[in-house]
mmCIF file of C-alpha atoms in Angstrom:
data_model
loop_
_atom_site.group_PDB
_atom_site.id
_atom_site.type_symbol
_atom_site.label_atom_id
_atom_site.label_comp_id
_atom_site.label_asym_id
_atom_site.label_seq_id
_atom_site.Cartn_x
_atom_site.Cartn_y
_atom_site.Cartn_z
ATOM 1 C CA UNK A 1 -34.806 -36.319 52.811
ATOM 2 C CA UNK A 2 -33.946 -35.544 49.212
ATOM 3 C CA UNK A 3 -31.297 -38.263 49.199
ATOM 4 C CA UNK A 4 -33.894 -40.884 50.174
ATOM 5 C CA UNK A 5 -34.827 -41.281 46.504
ATOM 6 C CA UNK A 6 -31.718 -43.471 46.151
ATOM 7 C CA UNK A 7 -33.414 -46.151 48.257
ATOM 8 C CA UNK A 8 -36.106 -46.497 45.570
ATOM 9 C CA UNK A 9 -34.161 -45.369 42.491
ATOM 10 C CA UNK A 10 -30.496 -46.367 43.088
ATOM 11 C CA UNK A 11 -29.501 -45.815 39.444
ATOM 12 C CA UNK A 12 -31.598 -42.726 38.790
ATOM 13 C CA UNK A 13 -30.266 -39.315 37.782
ATOM 14 C CA UNK A 14 -29.515 -36.943 40.652
ATOM 15 C CA UNK A 15 -32.487 -35.665 42.661
ATOM 16 C CA UNK A 16 -30.632 -34.476 45.766
ATOM 17 C CA UNK A 17 -30.086 -30.959 47.054
ATOM 18 C CA UNK A 18 -27.458 -30.554 44.313
ATOM 19 C CA UNK A 19 -30.219 -30.813 41.721
ATOM 20 C CA UNK A 20 -32.332 -28.366 43.749
ATOM 21 C CA UNK A 21 -29.448 -25.886 43.761
ATOM 22 C CA UNK A 22 -29.191 -26.210 39.978
ATOM 23 C CA UNK A 23 -32.932 -25.563 39.702
ATOM 24 C CA UNK A 24 -32.536 -22.419 41.823
ATOM 25 C CA UNK A 25 -29.663 -21.274 39.611
ATOM 26 C CA UNK A 26 -31.722 -21.756 36.444
ATOM 27 C CA UNK A 27 -34.664 -19.916 38.037
ATOM 28 C CA UNK A 28 -32.344 -16.987 38.758
ATOM 29 C CA UNK A 29 -31.179 -16.897 35.162
ATOM 30 C CA UNK A 30 -34.686 -17.149 33.695
ATOM 31 C CA UNK A 31 -35.934 -14.382 36.019
ATOM 32 C CA UNK A 32 -33.042 -12.116 35.066
ATOM 33 C CA UNK A 33 -33.888 -8.421 35.361
ATOM 34 C CA UNK A 34 -37.406 -9.168 36.567
ATOM 35 C CA UNK A 35 -36.084 -10.006 40.045
ATOM 36 C CA UNK A 36 -37.114 -6.569 41.359
ATOM 37 C CA UNK A 37 -40.753 -7.397 40.613
ATOM 38 C CA UNK A 38 -40.741 -10.304 43.090
ATOM 39 C CA UNK A 39 -41.730 -9.607 46.680
ATOM 40 C CA UNK A 40 -40.145 -11.366 49.666
ATOM 41 C CA UNK A 41 -42.922 -13.944 49.971
ATOM 42 C CA UNK A 42 -42.581 -14.890 46.306
ATOM 43 C CA UNK A 43 -38.831 -15.317 46.717
ATOM 44 C CA UNK A 44 -39.277 -17.372 49.904
ATOM 45 C CA UNK A 45 -41.895 -19.709 48.422
ATOM 46 C CA UNK A 46 -39.967 -20.052 45.161
ATOM 47 C CA UNK A 47 -36.830 -21.148 47.016
ATOM 48 C CA UNK A 48 -38.759 -23.678 49.080
ATOM 49 C CA UNK A 49 -40.610 -24.887 45.993
ATOM 50 C CA UNK A 50 -37.228 -25.565 44.372
ATOM 51 C CA UNK A 51 -35.961 -27.502 47.373
ATOM 52 C CA UNK A 52 -39.148 -29.488 47.988
ATOM 53 C CA UNK A 53 -40.168 -30.352 44.431
ATOM 54 C CA UNK A 54 -38.643 -33.850 44.402
ATOM 55 C CA UNK A 55 -39.216 -34.915 48.020
ATOM 56 C CA UNK A 56 -41.979 -37.239 46.796
ATOM 57 C CA UNK A 57 -39.335 -39.391 45.100
ATOM 58 C CA UNK A 58 -38.126 -40.738 48.450
ATOM 59 C CA UNK A 59 -41.224 -41.135 50.616
ATOM 60 C CA UNK A 60 -41.596 -44.022 53.069
ATOM 61 C CA UNK A 61 -43.813 -47.049 52.365
ATOM 62 C CA UNK A 62 -46.180 -45.849 55.104
ATOM 63 C CA UNK A 63 -46.564 -42.440 53.479
ATOM 64 C CA UNK A 64 -46.855 -44.046 50.056
ATOM 65 C CA UNK A 65 -49.853 -46.083 51.191
ATOM 66 C CA UNK A 66 -51.435 -43.111 52.988
ATOM 67 C CA UNK A 67 -50.935 -40.654 50.135
ATOM 68 C CA UNK A 68 -51.983 -43.111 47.400
ATOM 69 C CA UNK A 69 -55.465 -43.210 48.902
ATOM 70 C CA UNK A 70 -55.732 -39.442 48.246
ATOM 71 C CA UNK A 71 -54.375 -39.299 44.690
ATOM 72 C CA UNK A 72 -56.516 -39.425 41.558
ATOM 73 C CA UNK A 73 -54.674 -41.893 39.333
ATOM 74 C CA UNK A 74 -57.251 -41.638 36.559
ATOM 75 C CA UNK A 75 -56.971 -44.629 34.204
ATOM 76 C CA UNK A 76 -53.277 -45.152 34.999
ATOM 77 C CA UNK A 77 -53.731 -48.679 36.349
ATOM 78 C CA UNK A 78 -55.545 -49.849 33.231
ATOM 79 C CA UNK A 79 -52.122 -50.085 31.592
ATOM 80 C CA UNK A 80 -49.714 -50.148 34.575
ATOM 81 C CA UNK A 81 -48.903 -52.612 37.332
ATOM 82 C CA UNK A 82 -50.451 -51.716 40.714
ATOM 83 C CA UNK A 83 -47.516 -53.409 42.474
ATOM 84 C CA UNK A 84 -44.756 -51.478 40.708
ATOM 85 C CA UNK A 85 -44.115 -48.967 43.482
ATOM 86 C CA UNK A 86 -41.080 -47.238 41.878
ATOM 87 C CA UNK A 87 -42.925 -46.648 38.614
ATOM 88 C CA UNK A 88 -46.006 -45.303 40.423
ATOM 89 C CA UNK A 89 -43.867 -42.933 42.499
ATOM 90 C CA UNK A 90 -41.935 -41.800 39.435
ATOM 91 C CA UNK A 91 -45.123 -41.059 37.502
ATOM 92 C CA UNK A 92 -46.890 -39.216 40.331
ATOM 93 C CA UNK A 93 -44.027 -37.964 42.481
ATOM 94 C CA UNK A 94 -45.212 -34.357 42.234
ATOM 95 C CA UNK A 95 -48.499 -35.378 43.879
ATOM 96 C CA UNK A 96 -46.686 -37.355 46.575
ATOM 97 C CA UNK A 97 -44.534 -34.278 47.131
ATOM 98 C CA UNK A 98 -47.585 -32.065 47.661
ATOM 99 C CA UNK A 99 -49.098 -34.446 50.213
ATOM 100 C CA UNK A 100 -45.725 -34.821 51.946
ATOM 101 C CA UNK A 101 -45.491 -31.036 52.370
ATOM 102 C CA UNK A 102 -49.032 -30.880 53.732
ATOM 103 C CA UNK A 103 -48.597 -33.742 56.206
ATOM 104 C CA UNK A 104 -45.346 -32.449 57.674
ATOM 105 C CA UNK A 105 -46.072 -28.720 57.411
ATOM 106 C CA UNK A 106 -45.817 -28.125 61.182
ATOM 107 C CA UNK A 107 -42.354 -29.654 61.202
ATOM 108 C CA UNK A 108 -41.224 -27.232 58.494
ATOM 109 C CA UNK A 109 -42.693 -24.216 60.320
ATOM 110 C CA UNK A 110 -44.124 -22.416 57.318
ATOM 111 C CA UNK A 111 -45.268 -18.857 58.202
ATOM 112 C CA UNK A 112 -48.924 -19.642 57.452
ATOM 113 C CA UNK A 113 -51.325 -22.140 55.898
ATOM 114 C CA UNK A 114 -51.396 -19.891 52.834
ATOM 115 C CA UNK A 115 -47.627 -20.140 52.452
ATOM 116 C CA UNK A 116 -47.910 -23.915 52.755
ATOM 117 C CA UNK A 117 -50.499 -23.982 49.961
ATOM 118 C CA UNK A 118 -48.246 -21.924 47.688
ATOM 119 C CA UNK A 119 -45.217 -24.158 48.332
ATOM 120 C CA UNK A 120 -47.362 -27.239 47.693
ATOM 121 C CA UNK A 121 -48.631 -25.844 44.400
ATOM 122 C CA UNK A 122 -45.218 -24.710 43.187
ATOM 123 C CA UNK A 123 -43.780 -28.144 43.999
ATOM 124 C CA UNK A 124 -46.701 -30.005 42.428
ATOM 125 C CA UNK A 125 -46.502 -27.706 39.441
ATOM 126 C CA UNK A 126 -43.044 -28.777 38.335
ATOM 127 C CA UNK A 127 -44.824 -31.351 36.141
ATOM 128 C CA UNK A 128 -48.248 -32.358 34.790
ATOM 129 C CA UNK A 129 -50.524 -29.887 36.607
ATOM 130 C CA UNK A 130 -52.475 -27.261 34.642
ATOM 131 C CA UNK A 131 -50.767 -23.948 35.365
ATOM 132 C CA UNK A 132 -53.648 -22.105 33.694
ATOM 133 C CA UNK A 133 -56.241 -23.347 36.201
ATOM 134 C CA UNK A 134 -57.083 -20.226 38.299
ATOM 135 C CA UNK A 135 -58.266 -22.348 41.239
ATOM 136 C CA UNK A 136 -54.996 -24.255 41.415
ATOM 137 C CA UNK A 137 -52.753 -21.376 40.334
ATOM 138 C CA UNK A 138 -54.329 -17.967 41.068
ATOM 139 C CA UNK A 139 -52.585 -14.952 39.579
ATOM 140 C CA UNK A 140 -52.495 -13.093 42.913
ATOM 141 C CA UNK A 141 -52.831 -15.331 45.975
ATOM 142 C CA UNK A 142 -52.826 -13.303 49.196
ATOM 143 C CA UNK A 143 -50.811 -14.253 52.272
ATOM 144 C CA UNK A 144 -51.489 -12.897 55.813
ATOM 145 C CA UNK A 145 -49.109 -9.925 55.588
ATOM 146 C CA UNK A 146 -50.999 -8.535 52.581
ATOM 147 C CA UNK A 147 -48.508 -9.560 49.899
ATOM 148 C CA UNK A 148 -49.798 -11.445 46.889
ATOM 149 C CA UNK A 149 -48.024 -14.361 45.233
ATOM 150 C CA UNK A 150 -48.177 -15.070 41.499
ATOM 151 C CA UNK A 151 -48.445 -18.860 41.456
ATOM 152 C CA UNK A 152 -48.430 -19.490 37.674
ATOM 153 C CA UNK A 153 -45.117 -17.686 37.251
ATOM 154 C CA UNK A 154 -43.361 -19.335 40.188
ATOM 155 C CA UNK A 155 -44.549 -22.816 39.236
ATOM 156 C CA UNK A 156 -43.587 -22.173 35.603
ATOM 157 C CA UNK A 157 -40.085 -21.170 36.707
ATOM 158 C CA UNK A 158 -39.569 -24.408 38.628
ATOM 159 C CA UNK A 159 -41.070 -26.500 35.818
ATOM 160 C CA UNK A 160 -38.749 -24.929 33.271
ATOM 161 C CA UNK A 161 -35.675 -24.964 35.502
ATOM 162 C CA UNK A 162 -36.228 -28.641 36.293
ATOM 163 C CA UNK A 163 -36.305 -29.445 32.568
ATOM 164 C CA UNK A 164 -33.136 -27.439 31.959
ATOM 165 C CA UNK A 165 -31.013 -29.410 34.433
ATOM 166 C CA UNK A 166 -29.738 -31.885 31.845
ATOM 167 C CA UNK A 167 -26.025 -31.090 31.593
ATOM 168 C CA UNK A 168 -23.179 -33.435 32.521
ATOM 169 C CA UNK A 169 -22.594 -31.872 35.936
ATOM 170 C CA UNK A 170 -25.914 -33.308 37.132
ATOM 171 C CA UNK A 171 -24.417 -36.810 37.298
ATOM 172 C CA UNK A 172 -20.649 -36.536 37.894
ATOM 173 C CA UNK A 173 -19.005 -39.903 37.307
ATOM 174 C CA UNK A 174 -16.934 -39.323 40.445
ATOM 175 C CA UNK A 175 -20.002 -40.263 42.530
ATOM 176 C CA UNK A 176 -21.732 -42.704 40.133
ATOM 177 C CA UNK A 177 -20.339 -46.126 39.200
ATOM 178 C CA UNK A 178 -21.656 -46.692 35.687
ATOM 179 C CA UNK A 179 -20.456 -50.312 35.788
ATOM 180 C CA UNK A 180 -23.175 -51.057 38.341
ATOM 181 C CA UNK A 181 -25.965 -49.882 36.053
ATOM 182 C CA UNK A 182 -27.499 -52.997 34.543
ATOM 183 C CA UNK A 183 -30.481 -51.626 32.614
ATOM 184 C CA UNK A 184 -29.694 -50.091 29.233
ATOM 185 C CA UNK A 185 -32.309 -47.339 29.598
ATOM 186 C CA UNK A 186 -30.652 -46.131 32.823
ATOM 187 C CA UNK A 187 -27.218 -46.135 31.207
ATOM 188 C CA UNK A 188 -28.532 -44.196 28.199
ATOM 189 C CA UNK A 189 -29.978 -41.560 30.544
ATOM 190 C CA UNK A 190 -26.554 -41.058 32.115
ATOM 191 C CA UNK A 191 -24.897 -40.951 28.706
ATOM 192 C CA UNK A 192 -27.368 -38.313 27.499
ATOM 193 C CA UNK A 193 -26.523 -36.118 30.473
ATOM 194 C CA UNK A 194 -22.824 -36.738 29.874
ATOM 195 C CA UNK A 195 -23.175 -35.583 26.260
ATOM 196 C CA UNK A 196 -24.722 -32.234 27.221
ATOM 197 C CA UNK A 197 -21.686 -30.102 27.959
ATOM 198 C CA UNK A 198 -23.640 -26.949 28.819
ATOM 199 C CA UNK A 199 -27.123 -25.422 28.847
ATOM 200 C CA UNK A 200 -26.970 -21.761 27.910
ATOM 201 C CA UNK A 201 -29.847 -19.378 28.580
ATOM 202 C CA UNK A 202 -30.140 -16.555 26.054
ATOM 203 C CA UNK A 203 -32.794 -13.865 25.764
ATOM 204 C CA UNK A 204 -34.798 -15.753 23.150
ATOM 205 C CA UNK A 205 -33.649 -19.357 23.412
ATOM 206 C CA UNK A 206 -32.291 -22.209 25.483
ATOM 207 C CA UNK A 207 -29.193 -23.728 23.875
ATOM 208 C CA UNK A 208 -28.152 -27.318 24.588
ATOM 209 C CA UNK A 209 -24.478 -27.667 23.690
ATOM 210 C CA UNK A 210 -23.878 -31.358 23.043
ATOM 211 C CA UNK A 211 -20.837 -33.421 22.222
ATOM 212 C CA UNK A 212 -21.391 -36.952 20.915
ATOM 213 C CA UNK A 213 -20.962 -39.140 17.849
ATOM 214 C CA UNK A 214 -23.450 -41.723 19.094
ATOM 215 C CA UNK A 215 -26.596 -41.539 16.958
ATOM 216 C CA UNK A 216 -28.705 -43.248 19.637
ATOM 217 C CA UNK A 217 -27.651 -40.657 22.204
ATOM 218 C CA UNK A 218 -28.183 -37.794 19.754
ATOM 219 C CA UNK A 219 -31.674 -39.084 18.950
ATOM 220 C CA UNK A 220 -32.399 -39.195 22.680
ATOM 221 C CA UNK A 221 -31.174 -35.618 23.084
ATOM 222 C CA UNK A 222 -33.449 -34.447 20.278
ATOM 223 C CA UNK A 223 -36.328 -36.013 22.190
ATOM 224 C CA UNK A 224 -35.171 -34.173 25.331
ATOM 225 C CA UNK A 225 -35.109 -30.881 23.394
ATOM 226 C CA UNK A 226 -38.590 -31.568 21.986
ATOM 227 C CA UNK A 227 -39.965 -32.246 25.474
ATOM 228 C CA UNK A 228 -38.254 -29.106 26.740
ATOM 229 C CA UNK A 229 -39.847 -27.083 23.935
ATOM 230 C CA UNK A 230 -43.284 -28.435 24.848
ATOM 231 C CA UNK A 231 -42.722 -27.434 28.480
ATOM 232 C CA UNK A 232 -41.526 -23.990 27.405
ATOM 233 C CA UNK A 233 -44.659 -23.503 25.285
ATOM 234 C CA UNK A 234 -46.892 -24.519 28.220
ATOM 235 C CA UNK A 235 -45.142 -22.132 30.590
ATOM 236 C CA UNK A 236 -45.249 -19.210 28.154
ATOM 237 C CA UNK A 237 -48.965 -19.821 27.637
ATOM 238 C CA UNK A 238 -49.568 -19.727 31.411
ATOM 239 C CA UNK A 239 -47.547 -16.545 31.973
ATOM 240 C CA UNK A 240 -47.070 -14.241 29.001
ATOM 241 C CA UNK A 241 -49.659 -11.514 28.528
ATOM 242 C CA UNK A 242 -51.526 -12.383 31.727
ATOM 243 C CA UNK A 243 -49.291 -11.014 34.485
ATOM 244 C CA UNK A 244 -46.469 -8.535 35.011
ATOM 245 C CA UNK A 245 -43.864 -11.247 34.449
ATOM 246 C CA UNK A 246 -42.722 -12.684 31.125
ATOM 247 C CA UNK A 247 -40.800 -15.708 29.891
ATOM 248 C CA UNK A 248 -38.782 -14.279 27.009
ATOM 249 C CA UNK A 249 -37.315 -17.522 25.663
ATOM 250 C CA UNK A 250 -39.209 -18.881 22.651
ATOM 251 C CA UNK A 251 -37.322 -21.950 21.485
ATOM 252 C CA UNK A 252 -34.912 -24.746 22.386
ATOM 253 C CA UNK A 253 -31.982 -25.433 20.062
ATOM 254 C CA UNK A 254 -29.175 -27.981 19.964
ATOM 255 C CA UNK A 255 -25.633 -27.005 19.068
ATOM 256 C CA UNK A 256 -23.601 -30.098 18.200
ATOM 257 C CA UNK A 257 -19.838 -30.373 18.395
ATOM 258 C CA UNK A 258 -18.367 -33.413 16.674
ATOM 259 C CA UNK A 259 -15.895 -35.669 18.449
ATOM 260 C CA UNK A 260 -13.213 -37.088 16.171
ATOM 261 C CA UNK A 261 -11.927 -40.511 17.190
ATOM 262 C CA UNK A 262 -8.186 -41.063 16.742
#
């Protein structure tokens, strides 16, 4: 299901299970020593939230039409084409993901309706949603066995981890033919990923280690870092000082290594 996004976005950066595995890995590293504070239901729903978060990128036309009738697009179509299906899906894929999870919940055999709600909210929460809304993201949401799940923290983890998956290994050239990419913006996206050699998580910062002499690519990476910092600030605001968990990282920095042409 995750690979279906290629039918709509053939030249898009990776959104398959490989990306989901990277998101899980980043969640692990952000959690760090706090792992013992998570109960089994939080771990279960976090893992599924990681795997499901991009399923909305590859929904069928039938589901697109059905789900679109349930989504609040606000004033989006005042400035966007109603017929541009890929752009609509890209902009609201977290909402399509949530509705996809709800529609097919019996197929996925979630333990309860409450677990389904949590997985929906974690998946939706990887972008745009207000993690500080207590109705959408309660601090202690109870599931049938009596455990409580801290939705703001789990959604914040996935939102952050998704932003951090920017390094070159996300789009290995062995499986992408860059010669087939015709739009410059798509090629630049691949080149930005290629320039990020590593993303290092430290106690107080996220470090993007980049390697490029291309000023256009470097400018794009600074924009990526700025967006990442904004996401980090949002997630810290939703979590720190409100619950037993904490996001210790405070800033995003770029470390640049020059490439000397011979």
